[in-house]
Coordinates of C-alpha atoms in Angstrom, one line a residue:
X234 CA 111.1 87.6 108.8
X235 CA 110.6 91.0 109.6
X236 CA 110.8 94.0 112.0
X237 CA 107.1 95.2 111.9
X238 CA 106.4 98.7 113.0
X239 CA 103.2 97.7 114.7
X240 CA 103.4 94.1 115.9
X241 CA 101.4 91.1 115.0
X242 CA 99.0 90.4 117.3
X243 CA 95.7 89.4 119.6
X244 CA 93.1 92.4 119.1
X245 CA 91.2 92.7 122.4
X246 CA 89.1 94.7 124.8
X247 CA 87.3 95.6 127.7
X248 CA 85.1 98.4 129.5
X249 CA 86.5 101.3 132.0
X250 CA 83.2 103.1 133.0
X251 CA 81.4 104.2 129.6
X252 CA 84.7 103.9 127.4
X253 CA 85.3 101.0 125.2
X254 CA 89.6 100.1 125.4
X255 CA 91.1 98.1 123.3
X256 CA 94.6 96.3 123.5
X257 CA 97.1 94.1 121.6
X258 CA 98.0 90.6 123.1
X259 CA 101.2 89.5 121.9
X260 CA 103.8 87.0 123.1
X261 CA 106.2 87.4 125.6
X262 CA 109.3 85.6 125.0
X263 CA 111.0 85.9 128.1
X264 CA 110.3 82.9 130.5
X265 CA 108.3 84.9 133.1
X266 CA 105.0 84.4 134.2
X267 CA 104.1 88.1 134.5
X268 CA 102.1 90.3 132.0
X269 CA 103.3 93.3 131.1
X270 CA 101.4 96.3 130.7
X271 CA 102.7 99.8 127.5
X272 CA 100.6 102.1 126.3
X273 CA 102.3 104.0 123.9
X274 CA 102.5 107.4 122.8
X275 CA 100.4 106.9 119.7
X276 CA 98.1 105.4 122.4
X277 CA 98.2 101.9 121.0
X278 CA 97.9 99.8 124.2
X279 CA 100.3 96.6 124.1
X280 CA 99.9 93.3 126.4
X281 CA 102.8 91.1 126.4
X282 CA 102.0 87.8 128.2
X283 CA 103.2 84.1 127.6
X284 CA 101.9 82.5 124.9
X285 CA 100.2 79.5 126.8
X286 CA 98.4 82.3 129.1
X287 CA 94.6 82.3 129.0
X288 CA 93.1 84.5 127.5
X289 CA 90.7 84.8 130.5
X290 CA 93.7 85.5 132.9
X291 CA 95.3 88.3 130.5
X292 CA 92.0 90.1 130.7
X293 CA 91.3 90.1 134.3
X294 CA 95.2 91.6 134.6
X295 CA 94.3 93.8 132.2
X296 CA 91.0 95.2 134.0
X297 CA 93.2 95.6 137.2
X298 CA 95.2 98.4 135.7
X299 CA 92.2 100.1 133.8
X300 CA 92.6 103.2 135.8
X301 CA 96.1 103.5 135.1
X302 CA 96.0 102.4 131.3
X303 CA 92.8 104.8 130.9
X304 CA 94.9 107.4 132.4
X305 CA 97.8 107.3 130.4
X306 CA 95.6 107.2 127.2
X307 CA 94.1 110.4 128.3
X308 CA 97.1 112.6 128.7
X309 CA 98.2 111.0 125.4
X310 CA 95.7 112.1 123.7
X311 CA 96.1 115.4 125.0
X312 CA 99.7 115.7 123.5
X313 CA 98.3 114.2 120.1
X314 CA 95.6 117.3 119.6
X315 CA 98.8 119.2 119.6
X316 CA 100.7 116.9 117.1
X317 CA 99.9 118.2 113.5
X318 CA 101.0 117.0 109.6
X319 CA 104.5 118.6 108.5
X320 CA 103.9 121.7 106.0
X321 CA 108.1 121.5 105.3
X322 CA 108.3 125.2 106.5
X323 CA 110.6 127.0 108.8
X324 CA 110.7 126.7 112.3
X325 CA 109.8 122.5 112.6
X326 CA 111.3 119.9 114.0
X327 CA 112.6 117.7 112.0
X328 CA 114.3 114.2 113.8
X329 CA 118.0 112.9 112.5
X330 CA 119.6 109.8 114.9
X331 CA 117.6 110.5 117.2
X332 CA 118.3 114.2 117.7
X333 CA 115.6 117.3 117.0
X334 CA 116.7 119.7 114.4
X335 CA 114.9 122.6 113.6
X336 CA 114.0 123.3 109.7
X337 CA 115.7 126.1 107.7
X338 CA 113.9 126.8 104.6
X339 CA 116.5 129.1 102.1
X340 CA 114.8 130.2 99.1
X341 CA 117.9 131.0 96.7
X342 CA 116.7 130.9 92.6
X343 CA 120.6 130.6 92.2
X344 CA 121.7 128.2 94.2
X345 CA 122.0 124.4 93.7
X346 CA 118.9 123.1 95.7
X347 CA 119.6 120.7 98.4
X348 CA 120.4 119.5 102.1
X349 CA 122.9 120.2 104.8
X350 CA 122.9 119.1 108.4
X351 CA 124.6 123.2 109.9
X352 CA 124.8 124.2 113.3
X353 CA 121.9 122.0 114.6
X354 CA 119.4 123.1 111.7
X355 CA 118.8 121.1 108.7
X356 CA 118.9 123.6 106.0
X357 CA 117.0 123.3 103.0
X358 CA 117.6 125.6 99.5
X359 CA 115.3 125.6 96.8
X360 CA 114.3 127.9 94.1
X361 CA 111.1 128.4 94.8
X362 CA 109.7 127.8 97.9
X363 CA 107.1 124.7 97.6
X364 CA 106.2 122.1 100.7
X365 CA 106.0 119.5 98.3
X366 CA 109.3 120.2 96.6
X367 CA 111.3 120.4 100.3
X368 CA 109.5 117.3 101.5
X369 CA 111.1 115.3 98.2
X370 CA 114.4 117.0 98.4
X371 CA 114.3 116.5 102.7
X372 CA 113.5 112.9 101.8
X373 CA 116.1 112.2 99.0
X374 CA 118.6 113.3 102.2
X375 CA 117.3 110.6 104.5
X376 CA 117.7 108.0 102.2
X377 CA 121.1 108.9 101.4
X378 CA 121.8 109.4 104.7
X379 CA 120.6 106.2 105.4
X380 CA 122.3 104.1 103.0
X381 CA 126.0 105.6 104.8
X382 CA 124.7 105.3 108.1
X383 CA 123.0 101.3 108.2
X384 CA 126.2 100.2 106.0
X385 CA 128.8 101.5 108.7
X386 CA 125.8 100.1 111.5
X387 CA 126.4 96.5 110.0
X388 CA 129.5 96.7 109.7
X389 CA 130.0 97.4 112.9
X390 CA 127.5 95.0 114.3
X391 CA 128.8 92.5 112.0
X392 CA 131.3 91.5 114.2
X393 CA 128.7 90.2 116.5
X394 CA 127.1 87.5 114.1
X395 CA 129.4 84.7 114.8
X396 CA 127.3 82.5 112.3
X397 CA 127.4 84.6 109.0
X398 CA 130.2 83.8 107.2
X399 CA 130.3 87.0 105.2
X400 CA 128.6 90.1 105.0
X401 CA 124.6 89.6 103.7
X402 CA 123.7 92.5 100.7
X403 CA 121.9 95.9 102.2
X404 CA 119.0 97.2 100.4
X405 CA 117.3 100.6 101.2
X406 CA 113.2 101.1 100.8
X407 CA 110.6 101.9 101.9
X408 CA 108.2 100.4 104.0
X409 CA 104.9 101.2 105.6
X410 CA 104.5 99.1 108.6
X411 CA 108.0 97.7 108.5
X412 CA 111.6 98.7 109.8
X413 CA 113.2 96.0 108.2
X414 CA 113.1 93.2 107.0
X415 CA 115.4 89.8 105.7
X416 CA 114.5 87.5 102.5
X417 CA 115.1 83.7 102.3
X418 CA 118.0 84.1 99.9
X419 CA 120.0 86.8 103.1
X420 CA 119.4 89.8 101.8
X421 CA 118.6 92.4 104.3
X422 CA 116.2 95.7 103.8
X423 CA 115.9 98.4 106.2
X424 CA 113.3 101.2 106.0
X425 CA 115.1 105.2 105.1
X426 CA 113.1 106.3 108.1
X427 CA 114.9 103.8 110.2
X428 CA 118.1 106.9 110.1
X429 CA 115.5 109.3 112.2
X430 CA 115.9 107.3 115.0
X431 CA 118.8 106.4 117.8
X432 CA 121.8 104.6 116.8
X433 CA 121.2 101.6 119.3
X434 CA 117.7 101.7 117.7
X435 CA 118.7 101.1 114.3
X436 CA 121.6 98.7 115.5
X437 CA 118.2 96.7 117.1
X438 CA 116.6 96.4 113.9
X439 CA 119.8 95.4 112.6
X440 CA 120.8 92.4 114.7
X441 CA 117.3 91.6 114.4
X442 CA 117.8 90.7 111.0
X443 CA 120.8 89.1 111.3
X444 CA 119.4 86.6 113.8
X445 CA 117.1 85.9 111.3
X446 CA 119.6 85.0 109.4
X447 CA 120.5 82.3 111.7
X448 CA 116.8 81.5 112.9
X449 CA 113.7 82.4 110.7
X450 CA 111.2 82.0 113.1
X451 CA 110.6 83.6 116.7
X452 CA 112.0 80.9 118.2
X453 CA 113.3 80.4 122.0
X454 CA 116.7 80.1 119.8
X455 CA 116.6 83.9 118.3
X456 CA 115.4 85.4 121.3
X457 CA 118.4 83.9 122.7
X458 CA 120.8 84.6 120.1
X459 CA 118.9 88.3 120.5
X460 CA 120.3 88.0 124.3
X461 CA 123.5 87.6 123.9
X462 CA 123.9 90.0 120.6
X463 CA 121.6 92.7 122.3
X464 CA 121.6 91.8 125.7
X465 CA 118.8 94.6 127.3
X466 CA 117.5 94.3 124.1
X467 CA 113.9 94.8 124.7
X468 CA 113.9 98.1 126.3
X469 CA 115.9 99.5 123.2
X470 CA 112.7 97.9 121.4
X471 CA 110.2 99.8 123.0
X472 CA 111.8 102.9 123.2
X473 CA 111.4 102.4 118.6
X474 CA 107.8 101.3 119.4
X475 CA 107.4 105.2 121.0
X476 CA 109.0 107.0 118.4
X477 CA 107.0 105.0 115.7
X478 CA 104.3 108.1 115.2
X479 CA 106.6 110.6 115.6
X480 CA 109.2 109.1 113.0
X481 CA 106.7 108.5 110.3
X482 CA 104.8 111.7 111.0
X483 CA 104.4 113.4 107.8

């Protein structure tokens, strides 16, 4: 199983006034009756309700917070027209464990071209200055990065999964529309871009996997092994689910 960066899910959608919203039902695991109501920052708009909840019932909920949802989609929007592609040049914000660190661009013909993390900046040397040539050399960082930081991550967690008997092999790549994932045979993979986020975030995606280790399905038994790894695990989740378009924005 995996930790998808957009969920699985219901595609649905009503009418507020002349505007057409849709929204993705998917399952809540808790026990609750209630339905519960996100619409992120990349204005995705996500319904969490039980699964035995008709579909009838999650609408009409729905339609009761139209205002509210359609609000919140319209000042999003409004911070989006300001969100542009990275051109790799001095002056951006570039995002390390979940911290904001502005982009130094050092052309030296000279030096050794490469990466360090100085004084809050991520520097960046090349020869020649070239987008292209900092986003591969910015990107070669991150997955280094990455590698030291989700190794010391599970080990650290490790300690947590009372039912592995030894440590399950890392892999680093990457991934589209996942932030990890686990195969049959233990292995687990995490995504580079994963590192750009808070610790607690990448520990999530972590003990995600490793409960999948234990559980393969989204069982009531790995949410509950989730609980008691995690426990206040699914705000962690959605604060990941926020970052998503900001992470991966390129």
């Amino acid at each position: 199983m995996n930790v998808p960066i957009k969920q699985s899910c219901h595609l649905m959608n009503f009418h507020y006034g002349d505007e057409l919203i849709a929204f993705e039902r998917v399952i809540r695991p808790q026990a609750n009756s209630k339905v519960l109501i996100k619409v992120h920052p990349d204005c995705r708009v996500i319904v969490s309700a039980p699964i035995d909840a008709d579909n009838d019932a999650v609408l009409n909920a729905v339609k009761k917070r139209g205002r509210w949802i359609y609000e919140q989609l319209r000042d999003f929007r409004k911070q989006l027209e300001y969100t542009s592609p990275r051109k790799y040049i001095s002056g951006e914000s570039h995002y390390y464990l979940g911290k904001q660190y502005l982009l130094k661009v050092i052309e030296a013909p000279n030096s050794i071209q490469g990466v360090k993390l100085l004084r809050g900046k991520l520097e960046v040397s090349v020869r020649r200055k070239s987008a292209e040539k900092v986003k591969e050399l910015l990107n070669d960082w991150y997955k280094t990065r990455a590698k030291e930081t989700f190794s010391k991550r599970l080990d650290d967690v490790l300690e947590h999964a009372l039912w592995l008997a030894e440590r399950p092999p890392l892999r680093i790549q990457t991934m589209q529309t996942q932030w990890g994932s686990c195969s049959p045979n233990g292995r687990i993979t995490l995504n580079p871009y994963l590192v750009k986020a808070p610790r607690d975030c990448i520990d999530y995606v972590v003990l995600h996997e490793l409960c999948h280790l234990a559980e393969f399905n989204h069982s009531e038994r790995f949410y509950r092994l989730m609980g008691q790894v995690m426990p206040g695990w699914e705000k962690v989740k959605e604060r990941l689910d926020g970052m998503a378009n900001i992470i991966l924005l390129n």
